[in-house]
Tab-separated table of C-alpha atoms in Angstrom:
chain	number	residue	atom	x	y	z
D	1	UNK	CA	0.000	0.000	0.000
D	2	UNK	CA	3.032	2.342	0.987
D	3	UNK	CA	4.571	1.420	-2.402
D	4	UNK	CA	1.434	2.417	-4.579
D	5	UNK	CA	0.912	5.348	-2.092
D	6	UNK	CA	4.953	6.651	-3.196
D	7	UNK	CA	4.666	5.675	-7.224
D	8	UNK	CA	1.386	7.181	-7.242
D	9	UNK	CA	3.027	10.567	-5.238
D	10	UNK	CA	5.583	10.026	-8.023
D	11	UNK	CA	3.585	9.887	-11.099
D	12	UNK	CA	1.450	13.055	-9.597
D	13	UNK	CA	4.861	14.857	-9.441
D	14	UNK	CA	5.897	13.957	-12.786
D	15	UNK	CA	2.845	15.393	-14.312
D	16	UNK	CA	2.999	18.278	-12.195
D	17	UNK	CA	6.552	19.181	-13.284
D	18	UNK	CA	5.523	18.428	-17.024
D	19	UNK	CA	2.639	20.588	-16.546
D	20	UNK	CA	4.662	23.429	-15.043
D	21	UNK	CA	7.994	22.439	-17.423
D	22	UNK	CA	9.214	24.270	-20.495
D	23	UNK	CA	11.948	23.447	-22.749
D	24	UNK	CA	13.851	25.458	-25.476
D	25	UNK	CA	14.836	25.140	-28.836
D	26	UNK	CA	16.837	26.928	-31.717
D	27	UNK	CA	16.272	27.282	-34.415
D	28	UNK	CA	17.227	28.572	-37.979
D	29	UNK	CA	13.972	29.115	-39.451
D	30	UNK	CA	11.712	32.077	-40.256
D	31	UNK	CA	8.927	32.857	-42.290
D	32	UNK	CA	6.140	30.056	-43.169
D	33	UNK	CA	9.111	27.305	-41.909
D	34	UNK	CA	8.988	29.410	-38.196
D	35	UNK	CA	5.405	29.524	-38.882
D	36	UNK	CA	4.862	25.437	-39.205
D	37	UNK	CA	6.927	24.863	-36.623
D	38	UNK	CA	4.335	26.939	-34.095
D	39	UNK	CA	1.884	24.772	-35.191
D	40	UNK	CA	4.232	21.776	-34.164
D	41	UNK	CA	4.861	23.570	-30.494
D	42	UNK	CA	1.632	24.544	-29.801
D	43	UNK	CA	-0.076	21.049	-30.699
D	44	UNK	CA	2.529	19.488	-28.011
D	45	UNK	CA	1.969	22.372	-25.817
D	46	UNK	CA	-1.929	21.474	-25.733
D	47	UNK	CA	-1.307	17.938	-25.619
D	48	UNK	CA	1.275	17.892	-22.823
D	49	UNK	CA	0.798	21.265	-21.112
D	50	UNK	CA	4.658	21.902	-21.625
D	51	UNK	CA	5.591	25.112	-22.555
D	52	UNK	CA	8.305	25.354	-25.595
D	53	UNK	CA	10.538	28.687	-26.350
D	54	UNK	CA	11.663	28.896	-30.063
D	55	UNK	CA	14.589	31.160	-30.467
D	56	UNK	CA	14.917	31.573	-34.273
D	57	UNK	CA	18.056	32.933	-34.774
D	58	UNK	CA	18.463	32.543	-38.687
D	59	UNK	CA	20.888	31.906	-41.008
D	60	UNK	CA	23.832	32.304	-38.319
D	61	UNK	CA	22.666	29.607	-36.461
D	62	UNK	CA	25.959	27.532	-36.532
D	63	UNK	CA	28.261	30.384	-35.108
D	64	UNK	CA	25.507	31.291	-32.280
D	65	UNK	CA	24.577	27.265	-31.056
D	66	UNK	CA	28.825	26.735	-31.388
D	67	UNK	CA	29.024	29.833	-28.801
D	68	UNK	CA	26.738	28.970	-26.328
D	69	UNK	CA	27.653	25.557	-26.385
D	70	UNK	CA	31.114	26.821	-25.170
D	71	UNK	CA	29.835	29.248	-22.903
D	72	UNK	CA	28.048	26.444	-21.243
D	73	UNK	CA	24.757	27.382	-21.816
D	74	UNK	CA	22.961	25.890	-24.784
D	75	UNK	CA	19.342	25.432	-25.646
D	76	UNK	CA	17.832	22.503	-24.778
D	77	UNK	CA	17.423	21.079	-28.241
D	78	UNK	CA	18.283	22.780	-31.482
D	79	UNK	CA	18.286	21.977	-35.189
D	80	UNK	CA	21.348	21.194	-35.767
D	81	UNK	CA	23.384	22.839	-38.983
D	82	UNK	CA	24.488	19.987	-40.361
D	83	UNK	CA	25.343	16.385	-39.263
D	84	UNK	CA	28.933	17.522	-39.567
D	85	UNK	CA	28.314	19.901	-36.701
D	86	UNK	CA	26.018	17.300	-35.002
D	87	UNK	CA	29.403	15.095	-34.993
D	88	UNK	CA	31.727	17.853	-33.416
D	89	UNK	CA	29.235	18.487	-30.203
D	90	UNK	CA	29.253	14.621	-30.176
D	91	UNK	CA	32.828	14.863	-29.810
D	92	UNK	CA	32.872	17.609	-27.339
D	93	UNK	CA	30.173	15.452	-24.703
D	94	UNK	CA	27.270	17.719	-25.395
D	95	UNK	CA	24.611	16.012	-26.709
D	96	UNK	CA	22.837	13.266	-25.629
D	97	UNK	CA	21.881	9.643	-27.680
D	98	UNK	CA	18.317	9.364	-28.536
D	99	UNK	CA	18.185	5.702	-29.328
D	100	UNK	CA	16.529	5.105	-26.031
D	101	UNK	CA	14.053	7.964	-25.682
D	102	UNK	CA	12.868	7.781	-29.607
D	103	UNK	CA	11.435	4.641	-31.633
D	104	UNK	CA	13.817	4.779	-34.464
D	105	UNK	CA	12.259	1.840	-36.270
D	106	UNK	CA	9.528	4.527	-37.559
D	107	UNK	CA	12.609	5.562	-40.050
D	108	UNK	CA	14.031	5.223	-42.569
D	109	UNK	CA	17.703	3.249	-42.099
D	110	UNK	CA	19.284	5.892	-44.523
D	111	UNK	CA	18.468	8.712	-41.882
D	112	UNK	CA	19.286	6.688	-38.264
D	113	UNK	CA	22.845	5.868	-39.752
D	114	UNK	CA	23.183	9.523	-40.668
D	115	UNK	CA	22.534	10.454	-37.047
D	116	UNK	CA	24.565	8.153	-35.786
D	117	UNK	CA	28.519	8.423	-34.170
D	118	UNK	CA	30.264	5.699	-32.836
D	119	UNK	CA	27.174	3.475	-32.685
D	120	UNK	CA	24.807	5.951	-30.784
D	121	UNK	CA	22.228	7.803	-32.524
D	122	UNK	CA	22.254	11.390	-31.462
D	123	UNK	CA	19.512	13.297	-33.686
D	124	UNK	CA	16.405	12.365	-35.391
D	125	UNK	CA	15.069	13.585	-38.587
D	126	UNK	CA	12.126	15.164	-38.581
D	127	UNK	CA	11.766	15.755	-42.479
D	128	UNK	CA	13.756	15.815	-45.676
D	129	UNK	CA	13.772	17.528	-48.702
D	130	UNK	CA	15.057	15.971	-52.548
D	131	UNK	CA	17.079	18.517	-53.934
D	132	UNK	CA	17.871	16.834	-57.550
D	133	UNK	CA	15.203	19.042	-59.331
D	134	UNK	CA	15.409	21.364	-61.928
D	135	UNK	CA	11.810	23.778	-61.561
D	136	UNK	CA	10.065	25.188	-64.446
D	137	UNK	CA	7.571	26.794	-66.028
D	138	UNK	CA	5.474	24.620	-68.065
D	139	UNK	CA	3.545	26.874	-69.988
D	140	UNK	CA	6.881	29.097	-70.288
D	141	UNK	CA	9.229	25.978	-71.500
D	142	UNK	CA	6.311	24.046	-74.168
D	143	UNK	CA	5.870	28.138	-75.885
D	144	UNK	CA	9.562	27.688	-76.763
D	145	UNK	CA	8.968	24.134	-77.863
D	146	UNK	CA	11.126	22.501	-75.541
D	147	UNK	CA	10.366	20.095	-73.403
D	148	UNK	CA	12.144	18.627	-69.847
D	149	UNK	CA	15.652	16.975	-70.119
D	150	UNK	CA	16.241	13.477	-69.326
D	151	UNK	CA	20.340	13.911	-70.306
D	152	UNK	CA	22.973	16.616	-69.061
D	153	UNK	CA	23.260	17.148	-73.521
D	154	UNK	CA	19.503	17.830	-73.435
D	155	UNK	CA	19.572	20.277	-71.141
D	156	UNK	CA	22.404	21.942	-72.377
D	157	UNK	CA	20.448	21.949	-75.609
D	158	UNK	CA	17.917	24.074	-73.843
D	159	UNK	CA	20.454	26.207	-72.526
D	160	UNK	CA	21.614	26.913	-75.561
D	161	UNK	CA	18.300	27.302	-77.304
D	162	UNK	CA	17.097	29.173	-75.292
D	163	UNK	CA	20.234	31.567	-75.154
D	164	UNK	CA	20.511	32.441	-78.444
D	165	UNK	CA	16.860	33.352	-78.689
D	166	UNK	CA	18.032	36.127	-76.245
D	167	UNK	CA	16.060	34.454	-73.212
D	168	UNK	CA	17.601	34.021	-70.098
D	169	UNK	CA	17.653	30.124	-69.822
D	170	UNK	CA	18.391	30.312	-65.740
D	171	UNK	CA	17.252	31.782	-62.708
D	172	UNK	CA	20.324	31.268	-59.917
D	173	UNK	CA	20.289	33.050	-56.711
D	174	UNK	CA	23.298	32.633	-53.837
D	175	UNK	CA	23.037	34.890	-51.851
D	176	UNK	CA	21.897	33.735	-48.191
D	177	UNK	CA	23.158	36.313	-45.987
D	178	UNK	CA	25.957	34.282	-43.310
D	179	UNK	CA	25.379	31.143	-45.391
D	180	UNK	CA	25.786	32.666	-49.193
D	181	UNK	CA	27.251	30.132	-51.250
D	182	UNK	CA	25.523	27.208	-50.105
D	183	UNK	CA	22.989	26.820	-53.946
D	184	UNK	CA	25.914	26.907	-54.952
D	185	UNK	CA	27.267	23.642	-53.028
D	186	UNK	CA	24.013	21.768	-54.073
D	187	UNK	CA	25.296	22.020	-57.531
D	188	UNK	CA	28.221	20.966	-57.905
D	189	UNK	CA	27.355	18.337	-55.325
D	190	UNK	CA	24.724	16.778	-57.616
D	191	UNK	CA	27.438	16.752	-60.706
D	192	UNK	CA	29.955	15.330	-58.912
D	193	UNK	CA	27.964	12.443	-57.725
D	194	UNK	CA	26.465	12.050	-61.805
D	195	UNK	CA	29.937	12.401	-63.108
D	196	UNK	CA	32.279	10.547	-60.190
D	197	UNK	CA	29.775	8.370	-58.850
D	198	UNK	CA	29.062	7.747	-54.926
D	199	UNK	CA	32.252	5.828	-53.872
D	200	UNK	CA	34.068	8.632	-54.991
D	201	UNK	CA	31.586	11.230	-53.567
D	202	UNK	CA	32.273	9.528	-50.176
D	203	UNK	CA	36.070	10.126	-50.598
D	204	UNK	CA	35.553	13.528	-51.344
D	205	UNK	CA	32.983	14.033	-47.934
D	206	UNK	CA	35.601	12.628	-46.263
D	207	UNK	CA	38.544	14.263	-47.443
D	208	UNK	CA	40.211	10.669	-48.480
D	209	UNK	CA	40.770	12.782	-52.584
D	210	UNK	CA	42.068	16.624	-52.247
D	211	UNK	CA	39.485	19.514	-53.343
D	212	UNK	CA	42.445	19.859	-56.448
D	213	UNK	CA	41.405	16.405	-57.374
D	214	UNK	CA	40.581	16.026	-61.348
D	215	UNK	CA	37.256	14.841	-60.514
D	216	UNK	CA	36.082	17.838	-57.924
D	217	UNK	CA	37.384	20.451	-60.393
D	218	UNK	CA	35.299	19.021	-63.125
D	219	UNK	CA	32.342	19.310	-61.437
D	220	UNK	CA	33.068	23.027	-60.904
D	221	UNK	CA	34.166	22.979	-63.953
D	222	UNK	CA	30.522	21.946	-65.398
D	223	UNK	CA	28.984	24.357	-62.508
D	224	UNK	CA	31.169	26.673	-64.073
D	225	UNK	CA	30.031	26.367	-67.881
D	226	UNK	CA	26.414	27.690	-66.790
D	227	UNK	CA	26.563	29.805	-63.887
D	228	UNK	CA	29.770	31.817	-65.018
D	229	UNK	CA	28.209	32.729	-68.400
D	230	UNK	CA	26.425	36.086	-68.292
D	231	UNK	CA	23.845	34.639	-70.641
D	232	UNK	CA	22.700	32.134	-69.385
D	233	UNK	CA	22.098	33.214	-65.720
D	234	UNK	CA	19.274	35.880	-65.007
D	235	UNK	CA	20.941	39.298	-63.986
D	236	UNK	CA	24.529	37.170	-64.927
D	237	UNK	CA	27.120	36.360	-62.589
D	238	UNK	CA	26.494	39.617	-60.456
D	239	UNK	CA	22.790	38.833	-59.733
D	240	UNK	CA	23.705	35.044	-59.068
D	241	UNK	CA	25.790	36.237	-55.967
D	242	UNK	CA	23.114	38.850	-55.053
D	243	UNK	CA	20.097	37.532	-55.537
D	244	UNK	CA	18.418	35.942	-52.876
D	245	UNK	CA	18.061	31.921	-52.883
D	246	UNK	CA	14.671	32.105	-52.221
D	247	UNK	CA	13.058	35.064	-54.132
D	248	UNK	CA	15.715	33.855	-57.305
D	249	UNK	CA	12.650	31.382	-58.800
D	250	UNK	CA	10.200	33.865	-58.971
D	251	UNK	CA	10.718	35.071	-62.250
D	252	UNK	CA	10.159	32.350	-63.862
D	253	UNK	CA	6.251	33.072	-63.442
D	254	UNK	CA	6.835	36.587	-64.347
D	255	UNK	CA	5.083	37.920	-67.745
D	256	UNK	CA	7.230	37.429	-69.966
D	257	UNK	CA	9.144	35.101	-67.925
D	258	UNK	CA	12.761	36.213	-66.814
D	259	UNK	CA	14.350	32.776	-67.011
D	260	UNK	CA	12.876	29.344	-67.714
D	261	UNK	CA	14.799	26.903	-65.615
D	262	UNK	CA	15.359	26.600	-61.697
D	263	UNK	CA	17.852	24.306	-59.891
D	264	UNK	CA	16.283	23.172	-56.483
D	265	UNK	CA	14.978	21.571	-53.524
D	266	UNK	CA	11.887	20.685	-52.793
D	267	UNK	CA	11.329	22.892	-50.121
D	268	UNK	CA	11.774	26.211	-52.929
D	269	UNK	CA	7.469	25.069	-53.775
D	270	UNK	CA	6.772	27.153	-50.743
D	271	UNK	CA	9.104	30.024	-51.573
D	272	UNK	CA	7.334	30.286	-55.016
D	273	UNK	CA	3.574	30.002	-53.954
D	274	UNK	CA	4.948	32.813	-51.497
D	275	UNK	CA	5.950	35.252	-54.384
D	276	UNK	CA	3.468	34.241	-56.639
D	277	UNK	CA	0.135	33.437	-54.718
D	278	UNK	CA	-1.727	33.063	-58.306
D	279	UNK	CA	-0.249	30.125	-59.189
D	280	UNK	CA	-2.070	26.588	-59.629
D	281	UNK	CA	0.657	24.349	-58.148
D	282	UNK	CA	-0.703	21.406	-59.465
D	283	UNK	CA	-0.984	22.956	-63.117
D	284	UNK	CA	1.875	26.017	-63.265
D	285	UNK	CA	4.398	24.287	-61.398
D	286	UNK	CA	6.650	21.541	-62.374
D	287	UNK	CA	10.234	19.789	-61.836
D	288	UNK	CA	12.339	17.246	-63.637
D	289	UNK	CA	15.006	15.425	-61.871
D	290	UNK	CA	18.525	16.473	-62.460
D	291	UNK	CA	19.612	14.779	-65.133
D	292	UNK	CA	22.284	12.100	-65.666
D	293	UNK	CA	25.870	13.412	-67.082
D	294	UNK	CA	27.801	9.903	-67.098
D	295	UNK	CA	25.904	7.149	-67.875
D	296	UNK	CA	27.929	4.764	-66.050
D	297	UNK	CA	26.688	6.698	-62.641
D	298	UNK	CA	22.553	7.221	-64.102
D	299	UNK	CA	20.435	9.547	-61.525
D	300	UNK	CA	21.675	9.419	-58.407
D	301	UNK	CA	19.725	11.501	-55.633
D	302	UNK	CA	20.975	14.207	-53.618
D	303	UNK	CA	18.995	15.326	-50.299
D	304	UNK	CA	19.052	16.539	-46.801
D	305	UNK	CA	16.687	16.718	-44.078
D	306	UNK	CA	16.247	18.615	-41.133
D	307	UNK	CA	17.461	17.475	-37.718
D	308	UNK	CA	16.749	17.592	-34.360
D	309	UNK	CA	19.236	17.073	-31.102
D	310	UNK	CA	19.124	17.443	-27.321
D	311	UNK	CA	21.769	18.672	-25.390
D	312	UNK	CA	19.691	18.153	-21.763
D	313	UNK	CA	18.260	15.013	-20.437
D	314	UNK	CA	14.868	16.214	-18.873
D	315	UNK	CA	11.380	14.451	-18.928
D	316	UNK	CA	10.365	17.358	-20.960
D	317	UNK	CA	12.784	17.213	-23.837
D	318	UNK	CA	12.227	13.696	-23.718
D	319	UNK	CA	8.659	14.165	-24.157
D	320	UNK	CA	9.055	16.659	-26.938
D	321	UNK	CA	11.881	14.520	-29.158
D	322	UNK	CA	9.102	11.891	-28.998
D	323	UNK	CA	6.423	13.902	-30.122
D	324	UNK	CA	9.131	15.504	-32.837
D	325	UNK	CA	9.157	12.100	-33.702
D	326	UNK	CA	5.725	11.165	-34.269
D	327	UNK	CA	3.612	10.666	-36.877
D	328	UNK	CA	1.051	13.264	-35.927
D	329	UNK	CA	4.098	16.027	-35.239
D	330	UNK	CA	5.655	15.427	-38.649
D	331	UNK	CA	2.024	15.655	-40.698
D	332	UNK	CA	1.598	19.152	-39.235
D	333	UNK	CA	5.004	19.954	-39.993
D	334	UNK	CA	5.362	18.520	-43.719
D	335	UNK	CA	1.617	19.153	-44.668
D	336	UNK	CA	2.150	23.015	-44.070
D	337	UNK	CA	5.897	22.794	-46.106
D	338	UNK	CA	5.566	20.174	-48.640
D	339	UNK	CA	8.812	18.805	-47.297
D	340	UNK	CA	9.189	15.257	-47.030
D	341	UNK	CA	8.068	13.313	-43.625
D	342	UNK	CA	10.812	10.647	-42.617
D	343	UNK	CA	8.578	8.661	-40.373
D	344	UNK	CA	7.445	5.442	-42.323
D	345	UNK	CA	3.722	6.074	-40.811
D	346	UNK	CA	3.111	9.528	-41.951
D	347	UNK	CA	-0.401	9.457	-43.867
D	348	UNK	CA	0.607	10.056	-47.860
D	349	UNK	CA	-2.674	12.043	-47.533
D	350	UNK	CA	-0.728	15.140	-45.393
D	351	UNK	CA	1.185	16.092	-48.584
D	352	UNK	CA	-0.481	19.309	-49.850
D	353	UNK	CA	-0.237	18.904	-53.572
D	354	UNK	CA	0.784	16.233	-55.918
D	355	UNK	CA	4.416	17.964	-57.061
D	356	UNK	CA	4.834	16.968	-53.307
D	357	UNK	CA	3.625	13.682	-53.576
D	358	UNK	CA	5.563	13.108	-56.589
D	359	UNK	CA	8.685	14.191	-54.968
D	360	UNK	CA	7.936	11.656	-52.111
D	361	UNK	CA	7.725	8.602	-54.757
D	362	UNK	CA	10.854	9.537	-56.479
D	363	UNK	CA	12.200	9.384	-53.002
D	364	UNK	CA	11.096	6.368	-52.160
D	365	UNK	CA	11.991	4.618	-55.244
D	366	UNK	CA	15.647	5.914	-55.280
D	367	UNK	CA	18.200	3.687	-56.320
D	368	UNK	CA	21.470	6.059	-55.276
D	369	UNK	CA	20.839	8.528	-52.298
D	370	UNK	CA	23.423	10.761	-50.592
D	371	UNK	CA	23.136	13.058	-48.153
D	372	UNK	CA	24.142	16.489	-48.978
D	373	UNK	CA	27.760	16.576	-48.742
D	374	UNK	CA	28.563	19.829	-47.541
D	375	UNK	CA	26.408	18.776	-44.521
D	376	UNK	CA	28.425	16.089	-43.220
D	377	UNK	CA	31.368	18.085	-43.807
D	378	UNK	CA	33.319	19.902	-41.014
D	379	UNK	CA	31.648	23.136	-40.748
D	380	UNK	CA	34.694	24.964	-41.234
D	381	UNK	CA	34.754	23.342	-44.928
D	382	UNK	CA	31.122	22.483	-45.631
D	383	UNK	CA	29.312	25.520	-44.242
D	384	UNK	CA	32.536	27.751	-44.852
D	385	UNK	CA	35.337	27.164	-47.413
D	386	UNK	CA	33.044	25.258	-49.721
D	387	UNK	CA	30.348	28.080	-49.140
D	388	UNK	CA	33.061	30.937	-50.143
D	389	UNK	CA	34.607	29.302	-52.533
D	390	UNK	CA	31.612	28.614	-54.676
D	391	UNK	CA	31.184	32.727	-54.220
D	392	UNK	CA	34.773	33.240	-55.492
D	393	UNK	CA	34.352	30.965	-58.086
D	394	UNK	CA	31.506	32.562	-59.674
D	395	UNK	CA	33.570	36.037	-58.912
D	396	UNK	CA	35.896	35.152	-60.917
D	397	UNK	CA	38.544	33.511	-58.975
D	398	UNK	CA	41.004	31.013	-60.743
D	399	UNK	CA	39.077	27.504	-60.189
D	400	UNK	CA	42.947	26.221	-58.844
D	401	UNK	CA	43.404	28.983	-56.714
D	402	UNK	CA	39.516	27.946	-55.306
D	403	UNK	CA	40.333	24.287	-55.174
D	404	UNK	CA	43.687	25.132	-53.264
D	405	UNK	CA	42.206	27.788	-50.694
D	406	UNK	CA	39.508	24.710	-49.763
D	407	UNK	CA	41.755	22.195	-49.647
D	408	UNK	CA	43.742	24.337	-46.957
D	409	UNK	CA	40.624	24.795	-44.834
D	410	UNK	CA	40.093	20.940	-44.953
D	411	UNK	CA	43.137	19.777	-44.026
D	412	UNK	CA	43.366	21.657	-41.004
D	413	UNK	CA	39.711	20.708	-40.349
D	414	UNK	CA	39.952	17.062	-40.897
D	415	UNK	CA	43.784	16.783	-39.184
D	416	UNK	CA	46.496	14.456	-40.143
């Protein structure tokens, strides 16, 4: 009788402390992504009675988490920047695993191993985006009598076309205030895994080949042959490195259209319903994958995803990781975005449109997948030297003077 008189005591102060609880998170997102997120917080909040704090701090997320960790006073869960970065704080002690709080066997494999260091799974995904997708105008691209391209040729055919008909083939944008650069990345990332293949991609994420390495400089080299040529980029090289990533699609919807062709994640759907609320998704919208340069390597995918650590061990961020987690906290979360859930029991019916849906089966049904690779690189090479060098690049730096400045920056990143 004592003993159910002290568990009960127990359980009526652990619901009294989750009632009165709170925990924090950071973020980097603003707009409609800071926007879902509320929905996310406030459906745990009503469910649960804990209170959660968002700090959305942007685009300089890495520097400010990678401060307070140091000072000894970091949030109590945070997106992390990268699974790069999620790896360093794993290294310094300060997160803790999740494998025994969170059911991972509601994901994917492909996203538990990326979370994982050492055997301990320290994150979970709570969404993921395909980023092999070239955007376009439908009614823009058929009035020139072209049509999507299912081979790099193809689409350079279109370039062409298109170019000397005095039309702008592509919209590009870089700029990203702290994190400029980064479109850029996602580029020559996707060539280097249709031209190298993914063994080699590995290598390169994990600095086993030097940035100067005939295979890297190729695929900046093919970056190179569109983005560097002031007619084929809308506003040319100078409004590729000012132009903002996420207003850079809109004019292909404009009237007449300022460019034709948009390379992207899935996530950009949102940024272009934003700037052009007219739009039929389902009818005005459309994407192609990114298409295969080497044969030998066909259409690999490229993607990332959005993840979630803890660096406190309380009931109440154990509570909220789980609900993170869930199938009911991902279809609020997804359904707003269109991105991708990665929990196996999210209802196909939460996706808002069927570009969404169609992004999810070409997901599903990939053959090739990598994670993008500036992600699980150090951060002082992925979400740095990479970033700046793609901005130099385009500037009009020598590609070996590029290739050597990041190769510096990795090899006192990676060590001996």
């Amino acid at each position: 009788m004592v003993k159910r008189l002290a568990v009960g005591l127990l359980l009526v102060g652990l619901v009294a402390g989750l009632a009165q609880g709170a925990v924090t998170i950071m973020v980097l997102w603003s707009g409609a992504e800071l926007e879902a997120f509320q929905k996310v917080t406030a459906a745990f909040q009503a469910k649960t009675g804990i209170a959660v704090r968002v700090e959305s701090v942007g685009r300089e997320l890495p520097g400010i988490l990678a401060t307070r960790v140091a000072a000894g006073n970091p949030p109590d869960l945070a997106a992390m920047p990268n699974p790069g970065q999620m790896a360093e704080f794993v290294a310094r002690g300060a997160l803790i695993p999740v494998g025994g709080i969170v059911d991972l066997t509601q994901f994917p494999k492909a996203f538990v191993d990326l979370a994982t260091v050492d055997g301990k799974v320290y994150g979970i995904f709570i969404s993921a985006d395909l980023k092999s997708l070239v955007w376009y105008n439908p009614d823009a691209l058929y009035a020139e009598g072209l049509a999507p391209a299912h081979t790099w040729n193809e689409l350079i055919y279109i370039t062409q076309k298109l170019a000397a008909r005095g039309k702008t083939p592509w919209a590009v944008g870089l700029e990203s205030g702290a994190a400029s650069g980064w479109p850029g990345t996602d580029w020559i990332e996707d060539i280097m895994l249709r031209t190298a293949g993914p063994e080699l991609y590995d290598q390169w994420v994990n600095h086993e080949i030097p940035w100067t390495h005939p295979a890297v400089k190729r695929a900046f080299e093919l970056f190179g042959a569109i983005v560097r040529n002031e007619a084929y980029v809308y506003g040319g090289t100078t409004g590729a490195l000012s132009i903002n990533f996420g207003d850079s699609p809109a004019v292909l919807w404009d009237k007449p259209p300022g460019a034709y062709l948009h390379r992207q994640a899935t996530f950009i759907k949102s940024f272009i319903a934003g700037a052009h609320p007219e739009l039929d998704l389902d009818r005005d919208v459309a994407f192609f994958v990114f298409p295969p340069i080497d044969p030998k390597w066909g259409t690999p995918l490229l993607g990332a995803g959005d993840l979630i650590s803890a660096f406190r061990d309380t009931a109440e961020v154990r509570s909220f990781l789980q609900y993170l987690a869930s199938p009911e906290a991902q279809g609020i979360w997804c359904g707003a975005l269109g991105k991708l859930a990665t929990n196996v029991n999210v209802d196909p019916g939460i996706y808002p449109d069927k570009l969404t849906a169609e992004a999810a089966e070409i997901l599903k049904g990939a053959e090739i997948f990598r994670f993008d690779a500036s992600d699980l690189m150090p951060a002082a090479v992925g979400a740095g030297a990479f970033w700046k060098g793609v901005l130099d690049y385009v500037s009009g730096v020598p590609l070996d003077r590029v290739l050597a400045d990041i190769e510096a920056a990795a090899r006192a990143a990676y060590g001996p």
